[in-house]
mmCIF file of C-alpha atoms and ligand atoms in Angstrom:
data_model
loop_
_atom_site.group_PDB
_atom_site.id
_atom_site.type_symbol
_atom_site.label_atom_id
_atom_site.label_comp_id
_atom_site.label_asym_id
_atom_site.label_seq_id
_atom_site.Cartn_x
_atom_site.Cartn_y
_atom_site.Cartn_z
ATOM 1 C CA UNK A 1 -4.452 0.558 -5.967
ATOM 2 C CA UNK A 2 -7.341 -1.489 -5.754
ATOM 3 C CA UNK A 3 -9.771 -4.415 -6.304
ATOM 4 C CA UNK A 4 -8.904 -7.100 -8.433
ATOM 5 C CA UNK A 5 -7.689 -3.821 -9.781
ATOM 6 C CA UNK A 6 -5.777 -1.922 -7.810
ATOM 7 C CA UNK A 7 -5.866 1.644 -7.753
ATOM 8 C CA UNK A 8 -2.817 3.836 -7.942
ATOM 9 C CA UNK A 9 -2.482 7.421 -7.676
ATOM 10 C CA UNK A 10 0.606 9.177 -8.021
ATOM 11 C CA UNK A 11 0.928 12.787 -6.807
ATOM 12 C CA UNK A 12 2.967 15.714 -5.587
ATOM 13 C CA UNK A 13 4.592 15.820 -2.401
ATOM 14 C CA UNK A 14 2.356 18.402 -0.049
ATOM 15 C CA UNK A 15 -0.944 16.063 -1.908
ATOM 16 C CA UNK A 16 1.521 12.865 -1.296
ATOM 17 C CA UNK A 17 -1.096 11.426 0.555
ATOM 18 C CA UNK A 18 0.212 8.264 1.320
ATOM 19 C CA UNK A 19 3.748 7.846 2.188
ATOM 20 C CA UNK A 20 6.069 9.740 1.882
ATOM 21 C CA UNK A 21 4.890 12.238 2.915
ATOM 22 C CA UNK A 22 7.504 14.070 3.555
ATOM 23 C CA UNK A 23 10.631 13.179 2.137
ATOM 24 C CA UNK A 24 12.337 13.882 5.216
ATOM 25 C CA UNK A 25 10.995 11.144 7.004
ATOM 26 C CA UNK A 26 8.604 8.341 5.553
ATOM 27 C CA UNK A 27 4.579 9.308 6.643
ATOM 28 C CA UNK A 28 2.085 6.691 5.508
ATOM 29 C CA UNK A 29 -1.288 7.638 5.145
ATOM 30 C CA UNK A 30 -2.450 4.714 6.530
ATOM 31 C CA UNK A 31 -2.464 5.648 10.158
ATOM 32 C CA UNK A 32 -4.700 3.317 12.387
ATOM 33 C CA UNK A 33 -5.782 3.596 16.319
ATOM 34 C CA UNK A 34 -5.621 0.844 18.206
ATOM 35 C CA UNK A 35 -9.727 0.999 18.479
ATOM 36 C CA UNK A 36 -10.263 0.910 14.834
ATOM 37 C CA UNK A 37 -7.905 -2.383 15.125
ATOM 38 C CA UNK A 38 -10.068 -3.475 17.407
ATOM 39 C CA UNK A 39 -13.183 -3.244 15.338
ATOM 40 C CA UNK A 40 -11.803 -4.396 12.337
ATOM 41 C CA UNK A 41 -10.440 -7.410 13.908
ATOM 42 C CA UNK A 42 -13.944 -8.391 15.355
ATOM 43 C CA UNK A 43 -15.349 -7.994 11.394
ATOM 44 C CA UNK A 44 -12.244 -10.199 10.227
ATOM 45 C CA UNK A 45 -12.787 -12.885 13.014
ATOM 46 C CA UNK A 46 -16.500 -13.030 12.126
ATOM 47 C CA UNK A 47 -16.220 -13.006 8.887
ATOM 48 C CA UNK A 48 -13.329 -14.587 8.012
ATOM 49 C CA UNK A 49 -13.000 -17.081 4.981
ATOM 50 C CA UNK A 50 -11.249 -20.078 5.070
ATOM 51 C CA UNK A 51 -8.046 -20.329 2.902
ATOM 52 C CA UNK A 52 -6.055 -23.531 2.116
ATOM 53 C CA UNK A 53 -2.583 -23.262 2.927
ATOM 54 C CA UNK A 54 -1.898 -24.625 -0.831
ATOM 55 C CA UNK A 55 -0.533 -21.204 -2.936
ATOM 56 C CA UNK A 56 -2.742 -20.713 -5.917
ATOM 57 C CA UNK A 57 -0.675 -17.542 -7.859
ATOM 58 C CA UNK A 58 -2.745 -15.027 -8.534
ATOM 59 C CA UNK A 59 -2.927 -11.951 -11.015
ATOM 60 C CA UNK A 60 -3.818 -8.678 -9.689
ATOM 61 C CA UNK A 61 -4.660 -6.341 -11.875
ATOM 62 C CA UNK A 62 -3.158 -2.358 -11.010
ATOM 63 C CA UNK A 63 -4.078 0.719 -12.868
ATOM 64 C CA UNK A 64 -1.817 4.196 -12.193
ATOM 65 C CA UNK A 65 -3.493 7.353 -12.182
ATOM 66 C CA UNK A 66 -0.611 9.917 -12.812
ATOM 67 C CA UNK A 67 -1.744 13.016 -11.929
ATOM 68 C CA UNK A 68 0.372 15.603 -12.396
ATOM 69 C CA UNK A 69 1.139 19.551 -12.010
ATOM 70 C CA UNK A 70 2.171 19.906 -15.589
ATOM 71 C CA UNK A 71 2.997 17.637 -18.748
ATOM 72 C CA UNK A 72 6.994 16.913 -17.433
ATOM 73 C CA UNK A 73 8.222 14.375 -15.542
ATOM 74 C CA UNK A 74 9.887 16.692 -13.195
ATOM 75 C CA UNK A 75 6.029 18.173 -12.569
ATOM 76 C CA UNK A 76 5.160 14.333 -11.808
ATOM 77 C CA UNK A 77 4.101 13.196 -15.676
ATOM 78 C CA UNK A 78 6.511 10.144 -14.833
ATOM 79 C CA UNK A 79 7.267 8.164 -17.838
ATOM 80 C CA UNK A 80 5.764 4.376 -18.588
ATOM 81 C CA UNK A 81 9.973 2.990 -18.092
ATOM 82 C CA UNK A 82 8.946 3.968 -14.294
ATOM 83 C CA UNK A 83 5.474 2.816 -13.743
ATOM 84 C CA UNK A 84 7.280 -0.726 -15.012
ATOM 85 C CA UNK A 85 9.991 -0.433 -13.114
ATOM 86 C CA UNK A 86 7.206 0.042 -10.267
ATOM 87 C CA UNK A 87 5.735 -3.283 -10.853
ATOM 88 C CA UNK A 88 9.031 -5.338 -10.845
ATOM 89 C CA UNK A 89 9.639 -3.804 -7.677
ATOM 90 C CA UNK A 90 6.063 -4.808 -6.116
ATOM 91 C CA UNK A 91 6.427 -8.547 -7.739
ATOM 92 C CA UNK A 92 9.974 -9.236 -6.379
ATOM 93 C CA UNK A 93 8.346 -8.285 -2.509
ATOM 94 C CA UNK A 94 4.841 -10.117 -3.259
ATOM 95 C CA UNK A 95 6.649 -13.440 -4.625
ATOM 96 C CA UNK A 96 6.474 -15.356 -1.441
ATOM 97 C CA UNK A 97 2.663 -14.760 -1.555
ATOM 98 C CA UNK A 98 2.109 -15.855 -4.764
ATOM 99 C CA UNK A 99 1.023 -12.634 -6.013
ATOM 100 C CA UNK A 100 1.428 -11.464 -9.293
ATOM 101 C CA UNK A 101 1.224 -7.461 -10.270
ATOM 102 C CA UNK A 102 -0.048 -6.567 -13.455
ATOM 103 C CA UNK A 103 -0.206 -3.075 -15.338
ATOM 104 C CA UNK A 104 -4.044 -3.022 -16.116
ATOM 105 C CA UNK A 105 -3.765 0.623 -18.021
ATOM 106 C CA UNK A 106 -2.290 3.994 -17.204
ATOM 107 C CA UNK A 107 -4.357 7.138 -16.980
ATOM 108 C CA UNK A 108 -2.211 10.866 -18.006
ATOM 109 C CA UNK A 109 -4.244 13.718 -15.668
ATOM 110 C CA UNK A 110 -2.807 17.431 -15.846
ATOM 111 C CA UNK A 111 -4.315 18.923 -12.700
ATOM 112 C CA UNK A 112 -2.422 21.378 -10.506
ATOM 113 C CA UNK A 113 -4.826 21.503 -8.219
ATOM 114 C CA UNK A 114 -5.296 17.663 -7.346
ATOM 115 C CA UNK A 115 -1.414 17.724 -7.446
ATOM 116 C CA UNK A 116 -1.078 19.875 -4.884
ATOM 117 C CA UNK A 117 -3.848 19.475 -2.540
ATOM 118 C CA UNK A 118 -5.086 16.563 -2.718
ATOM 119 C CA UNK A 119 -3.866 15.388 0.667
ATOM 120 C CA UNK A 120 -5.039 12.392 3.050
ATOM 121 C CA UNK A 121 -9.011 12.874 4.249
ATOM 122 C CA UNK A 122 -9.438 15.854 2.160
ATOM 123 C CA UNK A 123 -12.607 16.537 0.330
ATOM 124 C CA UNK A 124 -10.513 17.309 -2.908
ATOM 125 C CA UNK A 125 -8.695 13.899 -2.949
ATOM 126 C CA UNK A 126 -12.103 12.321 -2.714
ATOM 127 C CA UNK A 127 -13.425 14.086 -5.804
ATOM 128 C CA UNK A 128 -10.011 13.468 -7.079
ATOM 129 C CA UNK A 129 -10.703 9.021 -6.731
ATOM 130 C CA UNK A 130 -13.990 9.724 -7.994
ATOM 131 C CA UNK A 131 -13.415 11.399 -11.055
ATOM 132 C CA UNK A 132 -10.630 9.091 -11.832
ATOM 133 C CA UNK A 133 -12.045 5.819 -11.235
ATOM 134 C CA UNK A 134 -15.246 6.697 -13.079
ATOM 135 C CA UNK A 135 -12.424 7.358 -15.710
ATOM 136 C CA UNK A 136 -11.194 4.111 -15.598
ATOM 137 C CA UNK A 137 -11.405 1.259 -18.549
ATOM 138 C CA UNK A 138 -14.715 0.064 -18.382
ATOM 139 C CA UNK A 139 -13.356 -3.382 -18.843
ATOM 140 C CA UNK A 140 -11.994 -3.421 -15.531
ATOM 141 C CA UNK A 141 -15.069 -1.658 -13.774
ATOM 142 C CA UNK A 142 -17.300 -4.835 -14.272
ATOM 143 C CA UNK A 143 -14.574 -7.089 -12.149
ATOM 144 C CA UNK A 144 -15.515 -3.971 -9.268
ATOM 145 C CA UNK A 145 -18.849 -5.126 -9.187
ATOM 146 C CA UNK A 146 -17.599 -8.792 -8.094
ATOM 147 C CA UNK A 147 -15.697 -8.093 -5.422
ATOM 148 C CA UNK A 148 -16.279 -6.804 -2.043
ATOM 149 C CA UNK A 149 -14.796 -3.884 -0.306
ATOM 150 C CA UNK A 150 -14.650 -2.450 2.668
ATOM 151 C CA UNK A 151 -14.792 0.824 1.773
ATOM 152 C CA UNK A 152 -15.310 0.871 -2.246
ATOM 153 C CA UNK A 153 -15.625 4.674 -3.110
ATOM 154 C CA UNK A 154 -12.015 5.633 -1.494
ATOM 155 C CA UNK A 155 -10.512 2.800 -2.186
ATOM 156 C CA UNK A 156 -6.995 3.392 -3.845
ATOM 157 C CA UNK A 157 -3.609 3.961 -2.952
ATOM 158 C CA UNK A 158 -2.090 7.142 -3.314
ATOM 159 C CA UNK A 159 1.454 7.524 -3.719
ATOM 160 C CA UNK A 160 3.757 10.336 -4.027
ATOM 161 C CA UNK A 161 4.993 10.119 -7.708
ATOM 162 C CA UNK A 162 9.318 10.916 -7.203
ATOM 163 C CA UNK A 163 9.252 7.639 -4.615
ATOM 164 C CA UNK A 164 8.811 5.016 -7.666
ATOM 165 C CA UNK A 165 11.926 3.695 -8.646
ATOM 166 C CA UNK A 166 14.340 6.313 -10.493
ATOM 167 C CA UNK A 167 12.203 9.179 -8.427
ATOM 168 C CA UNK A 168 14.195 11.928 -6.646
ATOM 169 C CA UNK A 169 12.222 11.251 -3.197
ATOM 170 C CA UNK A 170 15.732 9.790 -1.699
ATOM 171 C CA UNK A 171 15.759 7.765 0.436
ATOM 172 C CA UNK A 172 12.441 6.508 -0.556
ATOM 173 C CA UNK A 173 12.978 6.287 -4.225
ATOM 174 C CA UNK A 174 13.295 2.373 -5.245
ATOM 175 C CA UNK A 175 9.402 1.472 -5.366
ATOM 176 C CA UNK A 176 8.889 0.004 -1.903
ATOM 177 C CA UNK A 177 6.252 2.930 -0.762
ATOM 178 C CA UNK A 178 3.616 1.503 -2.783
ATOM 179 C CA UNK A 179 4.925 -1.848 -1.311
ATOM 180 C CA UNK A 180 3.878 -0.384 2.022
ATOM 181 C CA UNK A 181 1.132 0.893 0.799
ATOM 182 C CA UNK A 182 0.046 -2.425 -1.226
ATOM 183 C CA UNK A 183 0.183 -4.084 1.722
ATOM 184 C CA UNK A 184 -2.520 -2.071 3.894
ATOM 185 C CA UNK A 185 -4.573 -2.685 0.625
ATOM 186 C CA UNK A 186 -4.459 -6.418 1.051
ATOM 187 C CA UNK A 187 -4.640 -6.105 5.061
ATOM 188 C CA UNK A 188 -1.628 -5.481 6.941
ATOM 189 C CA UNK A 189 -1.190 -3.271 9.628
ATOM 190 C CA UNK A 190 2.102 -1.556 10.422
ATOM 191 C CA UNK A 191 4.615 -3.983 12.542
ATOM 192 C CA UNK A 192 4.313 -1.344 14.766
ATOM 193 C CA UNK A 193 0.648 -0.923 15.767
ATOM 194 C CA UNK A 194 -0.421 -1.333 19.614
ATOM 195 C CA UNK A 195 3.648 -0.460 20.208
ATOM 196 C CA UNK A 196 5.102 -2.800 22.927
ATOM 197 C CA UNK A 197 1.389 -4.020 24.289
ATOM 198 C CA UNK A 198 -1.121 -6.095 23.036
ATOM 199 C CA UNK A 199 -1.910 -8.001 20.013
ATOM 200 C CA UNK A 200 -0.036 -5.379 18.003
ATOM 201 C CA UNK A 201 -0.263 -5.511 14.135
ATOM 202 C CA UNK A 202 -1.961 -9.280 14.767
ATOM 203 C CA UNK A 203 0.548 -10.972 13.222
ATOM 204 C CA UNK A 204 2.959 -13.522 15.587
ATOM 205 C CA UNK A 205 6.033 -13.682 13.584
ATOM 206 C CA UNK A 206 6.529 -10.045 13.619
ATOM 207 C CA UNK A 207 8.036 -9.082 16.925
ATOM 208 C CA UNK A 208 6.828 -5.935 19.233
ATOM 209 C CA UNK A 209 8.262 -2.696 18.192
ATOM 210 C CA UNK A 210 7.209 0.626 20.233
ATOM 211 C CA UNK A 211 8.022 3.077 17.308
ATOM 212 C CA UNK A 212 8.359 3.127 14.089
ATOM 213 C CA UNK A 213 11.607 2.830 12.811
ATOM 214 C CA UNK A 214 13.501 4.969 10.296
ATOM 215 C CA UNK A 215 16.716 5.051 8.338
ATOM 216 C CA UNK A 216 18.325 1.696 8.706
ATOM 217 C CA UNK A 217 18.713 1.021 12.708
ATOM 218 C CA UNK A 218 20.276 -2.488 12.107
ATOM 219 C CA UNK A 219 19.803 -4.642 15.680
ATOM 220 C CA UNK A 220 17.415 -1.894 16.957
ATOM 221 C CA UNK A 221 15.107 -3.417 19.988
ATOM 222 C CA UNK A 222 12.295 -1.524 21.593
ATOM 223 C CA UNK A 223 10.423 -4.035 23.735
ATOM 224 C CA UNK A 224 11.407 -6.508 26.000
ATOM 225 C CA UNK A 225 9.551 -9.174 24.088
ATOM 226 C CA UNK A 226 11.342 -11.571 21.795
ATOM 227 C CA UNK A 227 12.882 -10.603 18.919
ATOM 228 C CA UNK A 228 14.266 -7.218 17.859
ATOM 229 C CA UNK A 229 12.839 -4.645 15.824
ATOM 230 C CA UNK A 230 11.184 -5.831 12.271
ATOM 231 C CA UNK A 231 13.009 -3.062 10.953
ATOM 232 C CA UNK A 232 13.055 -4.779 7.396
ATOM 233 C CA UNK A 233 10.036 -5.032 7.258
ATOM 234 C CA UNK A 234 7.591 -3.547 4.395
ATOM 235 C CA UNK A 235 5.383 -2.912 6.833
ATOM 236 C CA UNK A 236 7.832 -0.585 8.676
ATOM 237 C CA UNK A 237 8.680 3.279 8.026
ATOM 238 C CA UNK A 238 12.288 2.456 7.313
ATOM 239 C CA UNK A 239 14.680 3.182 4.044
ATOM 240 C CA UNK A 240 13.784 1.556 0.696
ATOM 241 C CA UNK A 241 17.266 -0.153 0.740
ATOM 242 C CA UNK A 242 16.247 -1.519 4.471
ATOM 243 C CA UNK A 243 13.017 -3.090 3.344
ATOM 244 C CA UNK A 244 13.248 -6.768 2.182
ATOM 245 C CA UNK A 245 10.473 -8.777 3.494
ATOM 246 C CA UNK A 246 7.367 -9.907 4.801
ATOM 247 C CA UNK A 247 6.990 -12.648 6.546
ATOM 248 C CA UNK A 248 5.091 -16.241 6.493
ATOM 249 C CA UNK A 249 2.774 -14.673 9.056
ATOM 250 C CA UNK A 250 2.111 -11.371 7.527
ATOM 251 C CA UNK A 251 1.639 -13.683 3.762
ATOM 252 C CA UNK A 252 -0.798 -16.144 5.910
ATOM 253 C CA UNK A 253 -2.947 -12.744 7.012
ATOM 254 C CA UNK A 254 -3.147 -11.094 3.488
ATOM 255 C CA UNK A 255 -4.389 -14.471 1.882
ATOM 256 C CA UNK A 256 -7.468 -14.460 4.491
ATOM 257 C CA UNK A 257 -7.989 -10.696 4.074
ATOM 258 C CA UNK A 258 -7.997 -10.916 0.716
ATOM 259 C CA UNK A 259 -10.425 -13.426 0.037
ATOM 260 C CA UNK A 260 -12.528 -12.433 3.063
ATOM 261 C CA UNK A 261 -12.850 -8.557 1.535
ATOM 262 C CA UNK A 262 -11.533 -8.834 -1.910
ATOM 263 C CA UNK A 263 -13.301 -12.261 -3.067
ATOM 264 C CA UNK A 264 -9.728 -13.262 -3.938
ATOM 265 C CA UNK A 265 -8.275 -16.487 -3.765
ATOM 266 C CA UNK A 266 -4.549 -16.883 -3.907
HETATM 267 C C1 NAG B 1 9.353 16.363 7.943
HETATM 268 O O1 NAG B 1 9.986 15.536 8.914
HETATM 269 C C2 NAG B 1 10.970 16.230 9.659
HETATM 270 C C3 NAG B 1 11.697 15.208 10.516
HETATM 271 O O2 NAG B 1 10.800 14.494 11.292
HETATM 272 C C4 NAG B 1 10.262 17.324 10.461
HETATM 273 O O3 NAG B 1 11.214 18.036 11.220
HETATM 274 C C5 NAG B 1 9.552 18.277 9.511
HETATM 275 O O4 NAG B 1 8.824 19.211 10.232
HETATM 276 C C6 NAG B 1 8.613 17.498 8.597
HETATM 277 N N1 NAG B 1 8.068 18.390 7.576
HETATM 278 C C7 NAG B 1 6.776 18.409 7.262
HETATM 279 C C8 NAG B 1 6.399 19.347 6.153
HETATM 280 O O5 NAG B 1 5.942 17.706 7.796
HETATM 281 C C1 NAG B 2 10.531 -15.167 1.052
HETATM 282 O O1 NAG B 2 10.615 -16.265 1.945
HETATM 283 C C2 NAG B 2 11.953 -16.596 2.304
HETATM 284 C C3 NAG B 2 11.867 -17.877 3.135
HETATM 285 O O2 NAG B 2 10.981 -17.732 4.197
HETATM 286 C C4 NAG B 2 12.569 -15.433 3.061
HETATM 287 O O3 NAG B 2 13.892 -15.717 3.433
HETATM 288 C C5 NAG B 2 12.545 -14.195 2.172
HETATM 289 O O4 NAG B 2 13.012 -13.068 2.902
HETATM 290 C C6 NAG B 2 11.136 -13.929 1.689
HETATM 291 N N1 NAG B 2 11.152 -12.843 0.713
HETATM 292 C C7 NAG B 2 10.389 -11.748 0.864
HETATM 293 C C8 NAG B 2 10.547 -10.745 -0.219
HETATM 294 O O5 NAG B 2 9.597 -11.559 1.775
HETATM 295 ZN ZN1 ZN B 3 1.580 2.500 6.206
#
């Protein structure tokens, strides 16, 4: 998802670029070194805008791109009662931050091919965002051209289509992968980036975990910093069920990434 539209894709599950990946185990797409933290913290600490710590709510505007193998819901042609469901989902975890969700338009794409290939840093997925945003209501493509991004031609989440609530992609079926992946969008890392060392995902109210965590590990504890695991985190790899929060740190980050790259003010 993206802009002051964000960008969704949902596709099958070998093209699932973003998370999950495999349905196994929870993959995100997302996947940053510790240098590319690096640099984009130096670009966020010299360019960062000052925000007021007063909450202005804000609307964001999302558009789905369903992409799918055929025209049933089974071949990923998930129905509108879904994509809703989707945004309830996002609003109830972006509350605390003021942020507000809103269905911009829907775009229906029969492709097999996308479907099934269109994986993470392939060639076809970038055709795929191309195509597809070029697609997209013009009304929305003239708020593009206000905003800033970082990277503006790949910039949309891609989800796979069975985790949005209802899906079959147990146990990552009630909506909180595009939660995850939401919140890279407005500029969280993973709470466990850097591991046990370091600045990790440069947040302070998230404590140091070395791995990510999966299932539900309740009282899990990987470093010998404070605090155990974040393991209900968004920002972690863990179950759906397991994920209920972000925190006041993570919500102060997104409002300065977001109006230092998105020109949004919340
Ligand atoms: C899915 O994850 C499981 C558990 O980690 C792993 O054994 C399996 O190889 C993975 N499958 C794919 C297709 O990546
Ligand atoms: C919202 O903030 C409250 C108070 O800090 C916290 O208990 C709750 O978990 C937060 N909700 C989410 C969805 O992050
Ligand atoms: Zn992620």
């Amino acid at each position: 998802m993206f802009v002051s539209l964000a960008f969704t894709l949902l596709l099958g599950a070998t093209a699932a670029l973003a998370s999950p990946h495999n349905v196994t185990r929870r993959v995100c797409g997302t996947v940053t070194s510790d240098a590319d933290v690096l640099r984009m913290e130096q670009d966020f600490q010299a360019k960062k805008v000052a925000v007021s710590d007063v909450k202005t709510p804000v609307t964001i505007p999302v558009l789905f791109h369903v992409v799918s193998k055929d025209s049933t819901a089974i071949g990923g042609n998930i129905p509108d009662s879904q994509i809703a469901e989707q945004i309830v989902v996002m609003n109830k975890a972006y509350g605390n931050a003021s942020i507000t969700w809103v269905l911009a338009g829907t775009t229906r794409t029969v492709n097999a091919v996308w479907f099934n290939t269109a994986g993470p840093d392939t060639s076809a997925q970038t055709a795929m965002k191309k195509a597809l945003r070029q697609g997209g209501a013009n009304v929305l493509q003239r708020l593009y051209c206000r905003l800033q991004f970082r990277n503006p031609k790949d910039d949309g989440v891609v989800i796979l289509f069975s985790s949005v609530p209802g899906g079959t992609a147990v146990p990552y079926n009630f909506g909180q992968t595009l939660t995850h992946e939401a919140g890279h969008w407005v500029g969280l890392f993973h709470t466990f980036q850097g591991g046990c060392s370091g600045a990790g995902d440069q947040v302070d109210d998230t404590p140091s975990e070395a791995s990510p965590a999966f299932g539900c590990p309740n009282g899990r504890d990987t470093c010998s910093s404070a605090g155990v695991d974040p393991i209900h985190n968004y920002m972690d790899y863990t179950d759906d069920v397991c994920m209920t929060e972000f925190t006041a740190g993570q919500v102060a980050r997104l409002k300065t990434q977001i109006a230092t790259y998105r020109g949004i003010t919340v």
